Amino acid sequence: MSHEGIRIGTKESQESELALPRIAITPEKVRVMLTEGKGVEIDWVDGHRSAWGFAWLREACPCATCIDERTKEGRKPGQPKAKSAALLPMYTPPAKPASAQPVGRYALQFTWQDGHSSGIYSWDYLRRNCQCRECTFAAAETTGAPN
Ligand SMILES: [Zn+2]
Ligand SMILES: [Zn+2]
């Protein structure tokens, strides 16, 4: 379920998901490497550094439409659409946002080059899906997923 209207400072914990400590979802520094087309890096107050590539972020769009699409296809956030094995691999340029803007103090929003912009990437969502080596390694250990 998506949390529409996440509020910083609410006392109620979010449903069944274990709440992350505040310092784990408070960014100290946010770098959006737009011109380089690389991705986003966040230094959190708890000392962890997270990184996400734009291609991953595009496929992990947390808007209702994209979540719906991924659920139907059984894809995890960041997992690209399955390509038909019968087709020759075609080069598709990696996703890149045309712009990025902060949403209040709790999220980032991208306007992708394909015009899509409804995804709100909350700090909580990003931290839960940290793509640094350490975290992806830990995730692969539990799910057996490559990379
Ligand atoms: Zn979306
Ligand atoms: Zn990490």
Short mmCIF file of N, CA and C and ligand atoms in Angstrom, two decimals:
data_model
loop_
_atom_site.label_atom_id
_atom_site.label_comp_id
_atom_site.label_asym_id
_atom_site.label_seq_id
_atom_site.Cartn_x
_atom_site.Cartn_y
_atom_site.Cartn_z
N MET A 1 0.85 -1.20 0.00
CA MET A 1 0.00 0.00 0.00
C MET A 1 0.89 1.25 0.00
N SER A 2 0.47 2.23 -0.72
CA SER A 2 1.23 3.47 -0.68
C SER A 2 0.70 4.34 0.44
N HIS A 3 1.57 5.16 0.96
CA HIS A 3 1.14 6.04 2.03
C HIS A 3 0.96 7.42 1.44
N GLU A 4 -0.23 7.72 1.09
CA GLU A 4 -0.53 9.05 0.57
C GLU A 4 -0.43 10.01 1.75
N GLY A 5 0.25 11.09 1.56
CA GLY A 5 0.31 12.09 2.62
C GLY A 5 1.10 11.64 3.83
N ILE A 6 2.32 11.19 3.60
CA ILE A 6 3.18 10.84 4.73
C ILE A 6 3.49 12.12 5.50
N ARG A 7 3.33 12.06 6.79
CA ARG A 7 3.61 13.24 7.59
C ARG A 7 4.78 12.98 8.51
N ILE A 8 5.65 13.95 8.55
CA ILE A 8 6.77 13.84 9.48
C ILE A 8 6.26 14.25 10.85
N GLY A 9 6.50 13.42 11.82
CA GLY A 9 6.11 13.78 13.16
C GLY A 9 4.81 13.17 13.63
N THR A 10 4.18 12.31 12.82
CA THR A 10 2.98 11.64 13.32
C THR A 10 3.39 10.57 14.32
N LYS A 11 2.56 10.37 15.30
CA LYS A 11 2.89 9.40 16.34
C LYS A 11 2.53 7.99 15.90
N GLU A 12 1.48 7.87 15.10
CA GLU A 12 1.06 6.55 14.66
C GLU A 12 2.13 5.93 13.74
N SER A 13 2.44 4.71 13.97
CA SER A 13 3.40 4.05 13.09
C SER A 13 2.66 3.56 11.85
N GLN A 14 3.42 3.42 10.77
CA GLN A 14 2.82 3.07 9.49
C GLN A 14 2.47 1.58 9.44
N GLU A 15 1.23 1.27 9.53
CA GLU A 15 0.73 -0.09 9.35
C GLU A 15 1.65 -1.16 9.92
N SER A 16 1.82 -2.23 9.17
CA SER A 16 2.57 -3.36 9.72
C SER A 16 4.07 -3.24 9.50
N GLU A 17 4.45 -2.40 8.53
CA GLU A 17 5.88 -2.25 8.26
C GLU A 17 6.60 -1.69 9.48
N LEU A 18 7.75 -2.24 9.72
CA LEU A 18 8.55 -1.75 10.82
C LEU A 18 9.00 -0.34 10.50
N ALA A 19 8.75 0.57 11.40
CA ALA A 19 9.15 1.95 11.16
C ALA A 19 10.67 2.06 11.24
N LEU A 20 11.22 2.80 10.30
CA LEU A 20 12.65 3.04 10.33
C LEU A 20 12.93 4.17 11.30
N PRO A 21 14.07 4.11 11.99
CA PRO A 21 14.40 5.22 12.90
C PRO A 21 14.51 6.52 12.11
N ARG A 22 14.12 7.59 12.74
CA ARG A 22 14.12 8.90 12.11
C ARG A 22 15.46 9.24 11.44
N ILE A 23 16.56 8.91 12.13
CA ILE A 23 17.87 9.26 11.58
C ILE A 23 18.18 8.48 10.31
N ALA A 24 17.47 7.36 10.10
CA ALA A 24 17.72 6.56 8.90
C ALA A 24 16.98 7.11 7.70
N ILE A 25 16.00 7.97 7.95
CA ILE A 25 15.24 8.52 6.83
C ILE A 25 15.28 10.04 6.81
N THR A 26 16.31 10.59 7.45
CA THR A 26 16.54 12.03 7.40
C THR A 26 17.81 12.26 6.60
N PRO A 27 17.69 12.86 5.40
CA PRO A 27 18.89 13.06 4.61
C PRO A 27 19.72 14.23 5.12
N GLU A 28 21.02 14.03 5.11
CA GLU A 28 21.91 15.10 5.51
C GLU A 28 22.32 15.85 4.25
N LYS A 29 22.52 15.08 3.20
CA LYS A 29 22.95 15.65 1.93
C LYS A 29 22.28 14.87 0.80
N VAL A 30 21.68 15.57 -0.14
CA VAL A 30 21.06 14.91 -1.28
C VAL A 30 21.75 15.39 -2.54
N ARG A 31 22.28 14.48 -3.31
CA ARG A 31 22.90 14.86 -4.58
C ARG A 31 22.14 14.22 -5.73
N VAL A 32 21.58 15.07 -6.58
CA VAL A 32 20.91 14.57 -7.77
C VAL A 32 21.84 14.87 -8.95
N MET A 33 22.43 13.81 -9.50
CA MET A 33 23.43 14.00 -10.56
C MET A 33 22.77 14.02 -11.92
N LEU A 34 22.06 15.11 -12.12
CA LEU A 34 21.22 15.26 -13.29
C LEU A 34 22.04 15.45 -14.57
N THR A 35 23.00 16.35 -14.53
CA THR A 35 23.77 16.62 -15.74
C THR A 35 24.61 15.41 -16.14
N GLU A 36 25.12 14.69 -15.13
CA GLU A 36 25.91 13.50 -15.44
C GLU A 36 25.01 12.34 -15.85
N GLY A 37 23.72 12.44 -15.54
CA GLY A 37 22.79 11.37 -15.87
C GLY A 37 23.02 10.11 -15.05
N LYS A 38 23.62 10.26 -13.90
CA LYS A 38 23.99 9.09 -13.11
C LYS A 38 22.88 8.59 -12.20
N GLY A 39 22.46 9.45 -11.31
CA GLY A 39 21.46 9.02 -10.35
C GLY A 39 21.46 9.91 -9.14
N VAL A 40 21.02 9.35 -8.03
CA VAL A 40 20.87 10.12 -6.80
C VAL A 40 21.71 9.48 -5.70
N GLU A 41 22.34 10.32 -4.92
CA GLU A 41 23.08 9.86 -3.75
C GLU A 41 22.57 10.62 -2.54
N ILE A 42 22.36 9.90 -1.46
CA ILE A 42 21.93 10.56 -0.23
C ILE A 42 22.81 10.11 0.93
N ASP A 43 23.32 11.08 1.67
CA ASP A 43 23.97 10.80 2.94
C ASP A 43 22.92 10.98 4.02
N TRP A 44 22.69 9.93 4.79
CA TRP A 44 21.68 10.01 5.85
C TRP A 44 22.31 10.43 7.16
N VAL A 45 21.46 10.94 8.04
CA VAL A 45 21.94 11.40 9.33
C VAL A 45 22.57 10.25 10.14
N ASP A 46 22.13 9.02 9.89
CA ASP A 46 22.70 7.88 10.63
C ASP A 46 24.05 7.42 10.07
N GLY A 47 24.55 8.14 9.03
CA GLY A 47 25.88 7.84 8.52
C GLY A 47 25.91 6.95 7.29
N HIS A 48 24.77 6.38 6.92
CA HIS A 48 24.71 5.51 5.75
C HIS A 48 24.68 6.35 4.48
N ARG A 49 25.31 5.85 3.42
CA ARG A 49 25.22 6.54 2.13
C ARG A 49 24.51 5.63 1.13
N SER A 50 23.44 6.16 0.56
CA SER A 50 22.67 5.39 -0.41
C SER A 50 22.90 5.94 -1.81
N ALA A 51 22.76 5.07 -2.79
CA ALA A 51 22.87 5.49 -4.18
C ALA A 51 21.88 4.71 -5.03
N TRP A 52 21.29 5.43 -5.97
CA TRP A 52 20.35 4.80 -6.90
C TRP A 52 20.65 5.34 -8.30
N GLY A 53 20.63 4.47 -9.27
CA GLY A 53 20.78 4.91 -10.66
C GLY A 53 19.44 5.39 -11.17
N PHE A 54 19.46 6.30 -12.15
CA PHE A 54 18.19 6.79 -12.68
C PHE A 54 17.36 5.69 -13.32
N ALA A 55 18.03 4.73 -13.96
CA ALA A 55 17.28 3.63 -14.59
C ALA A 55 16.51 2.86 -13.52
N TRP A 56 17.17 2.63 -12.39
CA TRP A 56 16.49 1.93 -11.29
C TRP A 56 15.30 2.75 -10.80
N LEU A 57 15.56 4.04 -10.60
CA LEU A 57 14.51 4.92 -10.05
C LEU A 57 13.29 4.97 -10.97
N ARG A 58 13.55 5.00 -12.28
CA ARG A 58 12.43 5.06 -13.22
C ARG A 58 11.56 3.81 -13.09
N GLU A 59 12.22 2.66 -12.95
CA GLU A 59 11.49 1.39 -12.86
C GLU A 59 10.92 1.17 -11.46
N ALA A 60 11.29 2.02 -10.55
CA ALA A 60 10.78 1.89 -9.17
C ALA A 60 9.79 2.99 -8.86
N CYS A 61 9.29 3.65 -9.90
CA CYS A 61 8.37 4.77 -9.70
C CYS A 61 7.25 4.36 -8.75
N PRO A 62 7.07 5.12 -7.65
CA PRO A 62 6.09 4.72 -6.65
C PRO A 62 4.69 5.28 -6.88
N CYS A 63 4.36 5.73 -8.10
CA CYS A 63 2.99 6.21 -8.34
C CYS A 63 2.05 5.02 -8.48
N ALA A 64 0.78 5.26 -8.31
CA ALA A 64 -0.22 4.18 -8.30
C ALA A 64 -0.21 3.39 -9.60
N THR A 65 -0.09 4.09 -10.73
CA THR A 65 -0.11 3.43 -12.03
C THR A 65 1.07 2.46 -12.18
N CYS A 66 2.25 2.93 -11.82
CA CYS A 66 3.45 2.09 -11.97
C CYS A 66 3.43 0.93 -10.99
N ILE A 67 2.97 1.18 -9.76
CA ILE A 67 2.89 0.10 -8.78
C ILE A 67 1.94 -0.98 -9.30
N ASP A 68 0.82 -0.53 -9.85
CA ASP A 68 -0.18 -1.42 -10.40
C ASP A 68 0.41 -2.29 -11.51
N GLU A 69 1.11 -1.63 -12.41
CA GLU A 69 1.73 -2.31 -13.54
C GLU A 69 2.74 -3.36 -13.07
N ARG A 70 3.56 -2.96 -12.08
CA ARG A 70 4.58 -3.88 -11.59
C ARG A 70 3.94 -5.06 -10.87
N THR A 71 2.88 -4.78 -10.10
CA THR A 71 2.22 -5.86 -9.37
C THR A 71 1.67 -6.89 -10.34
N LYS A 72 1.04 -6.40 -11.42
CA LYS A 72 0.46 -7.30 -12.42
C LYS A 72 1.53 -8.17 -13.06
N GLU A 73 2.70 -7.57 -13.28
CA GLU A 73 3.78 -8.30 -13.96
C GLU A 73 4.71 -9.00 -12.99
N GLY A 74 4.41 -8.85 -11.69
CA GLY A 74 5.24 -9.50 -10.68
C GLY A 74 6.65 -8.96 -10.61
N ARG A 75 6.80 -7.67 -10.90
CA ARG A 75 8.13 -7.06 -10.83
C ARG A 75 8.34 -6.36 -9.51
N LYS A 76 9.57 -6.38 -9.06
CA LYS A 76 9.93 -5.63 -7.85
C LYS A 76 10.30 -4.21 -8.25
N PRO A 77 10.25 -3.28 -7.30
CA PRO A 77 10.69 -1.92 -7.63
C PRO A 77 12.09 -1.94 -8.24
N GLY A 78 12.26 -1.24 -9.36
CA GLY A 78 13.56 -1.17 -9.99
C GLY A 78 13.83 -2.26 -11.01
N GLN A 79 12.97 -3.26 -11.03
CA GLN A 79 13.16 -4.36 -11.97
C GLN A 79 12.55 -4.00 -13.33
N PRO A 80 13.37 -4.00 -14.39
CA PRO A 80 12.84 -3.59 -15.69
C PRO A 80 11.86 -4.61 -16.25
N LYS A 81 11.07 -4.15 -17.19
CA LYS A 81 10.11 -5.03 -17.87
C LYS A 81 10.86 -6.16 -18.56
N ALA A 82 10.26 -7.33 -18.53
CA ALA A 82 10.86 -8.47 -19.20
C ALA A 82 10.84 -8.26 -20.70
N LYS A 83 11.97 -8.53 -21.35
CA LYS A 83 12.01 -8.38 -22.80
C LYS A 83 11.86 -9.76 -23.42
N SER A 84 11.22 -9.81 -24.54
CA SER A 84 11.05 -11.09 -25.21
C SER A 84 12.40 -11.63 -25.64
N ALA A 85 12.66 -12.87 -25.30
CA ALA A 85 13.95 -13.47 -25.61
C ALA A 85 14.13 -13.67 -27.11
N ALA A 86 13.00 -13.70 -27.83
CA ALA A 86 13.06 -13.95 -29.27
C ALA A 86 13.56 -12.72 -30.03
N LEU A 87 13.43 -11.57 -29.41
CA LEU A 87 13.84 -10.35 -30.09
C LEU A 87 15.32 -10.08 -29.87
N LEU A 88 15.92 -9.49 -30.86
CA LEU A 88 17.29 -9.06 -30.71
C LEU A 88 17.31 -7.93 -29.70
N PRO A 89 18.29 -7.96 -28.82
CA PRO A 89 18.33 -6.86 -27.84
C PRO A 89 18.51 -5.52 -28.54
N MET A 90 17.66 -4.61 -28.21
CA MET A 90 17.74 -3.29 -28.82
C MET A 90 18.27 -2.32 -27.80
N TYR A 91 19.04 -1.40 -28.29
CA TYR A 91 19.57 -0.41 -27.36
C TYR A 91 18.50 0.60 -27.02
N THR A 92 18.21 0.71 -25.75
CA THR A 92 17.31 1.77 -25.31
C THR A 92 18.12 2.68 -24.40
N PRO A 93 18.11 3.96 -24.65
CA PRO A 93 18.90 4.85 -23.80
C PRO A 93 18.40 4.77 -22.36
N PRO A 94 19.31 4.78 -21.41
CA PRO A 94 18.89 4.69 -20.01
C PRO A 94 18.02 5.87 -19.60
N ALA A 95 17.05 5.57 -18.75
CA ALA A 95 16.13 6.61 -18.29
C ALA A 95 16.88 7.73 -17.57
N LYS A 96 16.41 8.92 -17.79
CA LYS A 96 17.02 10.08 -17.17
C LYS A 96 15.93 11.11 -16.94
N PRO A 97 15.92 11.76 -15.79
CA PRO A 97 14.89 12.78 -15.60
C PRO A 97 15.26 14.08 -16.29
N ALA A 98 14.25 14.78 -16.76
CA ALA A 98 14.47 16.11 -17.31
C ALA A 98 14.70 17.09 -16.18
N SER A 99 14.05 16.82 -15.05
CA SER A 99 14.24 17.66 -13.88
C SER A 99 13.90 16.89 -12.61
N ALA A 100 14.37 17.43 -11.51
CA ALA A 100 14.08 16.83 -10.20
C ALA A 100 13.76 17.95 -9.24
N GLN A 101 12.77 17.72 -8.39
CA GLN A 101 12.45 18.76 -7.41
C GLN A 101 12.07 18.15 -6.07
N PRO A 102 12.39 18.84 -5.00
CA PRO A 102 12.02 18.33 -3.68
C PRO A 102 10.52 18.50 -3.45
N VAL A 103 9.95 17.58 -2.70
CA VAL A 103 8.53 17.68 -2.32
C VAL A 103 8.50 17.88 -0.81
N GLY A 104 8.18 19.07 -0.42
CA GLY A 104 8.20 19.38 1.01
C GLY A 104 9.56 19.02 1.58
N ARG A 105 9.53 18.37 2.75
CA ARG A 105 10.79 17.96 3.34
C ARG A 105 10.89 16.45 3.40
N TYR A 106 10.02 15.77 2.68
CA TYR A 106 9.99 14.33 2.86
C TYR A 106 10.23 13.51 1.60
N ALA A 107 10.36 14.17 0.46
CA ALA A 107 10.44 13.37 -0.77
C ALA A 107 11.10 14.12 -1.92
N LEU A 108 11.37 13.35 -2.97
CA LEU A 108 11.89 13.88 -4.23
C LEU A 108 10.91 13.50 -5.33
N GLN A 109 10.81 14.37 -6.31
CA GLN A 109 9.95 14.06 -7.44
C GLN A 109 10.74 14.30 -8.72
N PHE A 110 10.58 13.39 -9.69
CA PHE A 110 11.29 13.53 -10.96
C PHE A 110 10.29 13.75 -12.08
N THR A 111 10.71 14.57 -13.04
CA THR A 111 9.97 14.62 -14.29
C THR A 111 10.85 13.92 -15.31
N TRP A 112 10.43 12.73 -15.73
CA TRP A 112 11.23 11.92 -16.64
C TRP A 112 11.12 12.45 -18.06
N GLN A 113 12.10 12.07 -18.86
CA GLN A 113 12.11 12.56 -20.23
C GLN A 113 10.92 12.08 -21.04
N ASP A 114 10.30 10.99 -20.60
CA ASP A 114 9.09 10.53 -21.29
C ASP A 114 7.84 11.27 -20.80
N GLY A 115 8.04 12.26 -19.91
CA GLY A 115 6.92 13.08 -19.47
C GLY A 115 6.25 12.61 -18.20
N HIS A 116 6.61 11.41 -17.75
CA HIS A 116 5.99 10.87 -16.54
C HIS A 116 6.54 11.59 -15.31
N SER A 117 5.65 11.96 -14.38
CA SER A 117 6.14 12.69 -13.21
C SER A 117 5.29 12.48 -11.97
N SER A 118 4.47 11.43 -11.93
CA SER A 118 3.56 11.31 -10.79
C SER A 118 4.17 10.59 -9.59
N GLY A 119 5.37 10.09 -9.73
CA GLY A 119 5.96 9.37 -8.60
C GLY A 119 6.57 10.28 -7.56
N ILE A 120 6.21 10.06 -6.30
CA ILE A 120 6.80 10.81 -5.20
C ILE A 120 7.70 9.85 -4.44
N TYR A 121 8.98 10.09 -4.49
CA TYR A 121 9.96 9.21 -3.85
C TYR A 121 10.24 9.72 -2.44
N SER A 122 9.56 9.15 -1.47
CA SER A 122 9.77 9.60 -0.09
C SER A 122 11.11 9.08 0.41
N TRP A 123 11.67 9.78 1.39
CA TRP A 123 12.94 9.33 1.98
C TRP A 123 12.79 7.91 2.48
N ASP A 124 11.65 7.64 3.09
CA ASP A 124 11.39 6.32 3.63
C ASP A 124 11.46 5.25 2.54
N TYR A 125 10.80 5.54 1.41
CA TYR A 125 10.78 4.60 0.29
C TYR A 125 12.19 4.39 -0.25
N LEU A 126 12.92 5.48 -0.41
CA LEU A 126 14.27 5.39 -0.94
C LEU A 126 15.18 4.58 0.00
N ARG A 127 15.10 4.90 1.28
CA ARG A 127 15.98 4.19 2.21
C ARG A 127 15.64 2.71 2.26
N ARG A 128 14.38 2.38 2.20
CA ARG A 128 13.99 0.97 2.21
C ARG A 128 14.47 0.24 0.97
N ASN A 129 14.70 1.01 -0.10
CA ASN A 129 15.16 0.39 -1.34
C ASN A 129 16.57 0.86 -1.70
N CYS A 130 17.37 1.05 -0.68
CA CYS A 130 18.75 1.49 -0.89
C CYS A 130 19.45 0.53 -1.85
N GLN A 131 20.13 1.11 -2.85
CA GLN A 131 20.81 0.30 -3.85
C GLN A 131 22.33 0.31 -3.69
N CYS A 132 22.81 0.66 -2.50
CA CYS A 132 24.26 0.60 -2.30
C CYS A 132 24.68 -0.86 -2.27
N ARG A 133 25.96 -1.10 -2.45
CA ARG A 133 26.47 -2.47 -2.52
C ARG A 133 26.08 -3.29 -1.30
N GLU A 134 26.27 -2.66 -0.15
CA GLU A 134 26.00 -3.32 1.11
C GLU A 134 24.54 -3.82 1.19
N CYS A 135 23.62 -2.92 0.87
CA CYS A 135 22.20 -3.25 1.00
C CYS A 135 21.74 -4.21 -0.10
N THR A 136 22.22 -4.03 -1.33
CA THR A 136 21.79 -4.94 -2.40
C THR A 136 22.36 -6.33 -2.15
N PHE A 137 23.55 -6.38 -1.57
CA PHE A 137 24.14 -7.67 -1.24
C PHE A 137 23.29 -8.37 -0.19
N ALA A 138 22.90 -7.62 0.82
CA ALA A 138 22.07 -8.18 1.89
C ALA A 138 20.73 -8.66 1.34
N ALA A 139 20.17 -7.90 0.39
CA ALA A 139 18.89 -8.27 -0.20
C ALA A 139 19.03 -9.52 -1.06
N ALA A 140 20.12 -9.62 -1.80
CA ALA A 140 20.34 -10.79 -2.65
C ALA A 140 20.53 -12.05 -1.79
N GLU A 141 21.11 -11.89 -0.62
CA GLU A 141 21.30 -13.00 0.29
C GLU A 141 19.96 -13.59 0.72
N THR A 142 18.97 -12.73 0.92
CA THR A 142 17.70 -13.23 1.42
C THR A 142 16.78 -13.67 0.29
N THR A 143 16.86 -13.05 -0.89
CA THR A 143 15.94 -13.39 -1.96
C THR A 143 16.57 -14.28 -3.02
N GLY A 144 17.90 -14.30 -3.07
CA GLY A 144 18.60 -15.07 -4.09
C GLY A 144 18.59 -14.39 -5.43
N ALA A 145 18.13 -13.16 -5.48
CA ALA A 145 18.07 -12.43 -6.75
C ALA A 145 19.47 -11.95 -7.13
N PRO A 146 19.79 -12.08 -8.42
CA PRO A 146 21.11 -11.59 -8.83
C PRO A 146 21.16 -10.08 -8.77
N ASN A 147 22.29 -9.57 -8.41
CA ASN A 147 22.52 -8.13 -8.33
C ASN A 147 21.55 -7.45 -7.40
ZN ZN B 1 4.84 6.11 -12.17
ZN ZN B 2 22.52 0.96 1.65
#
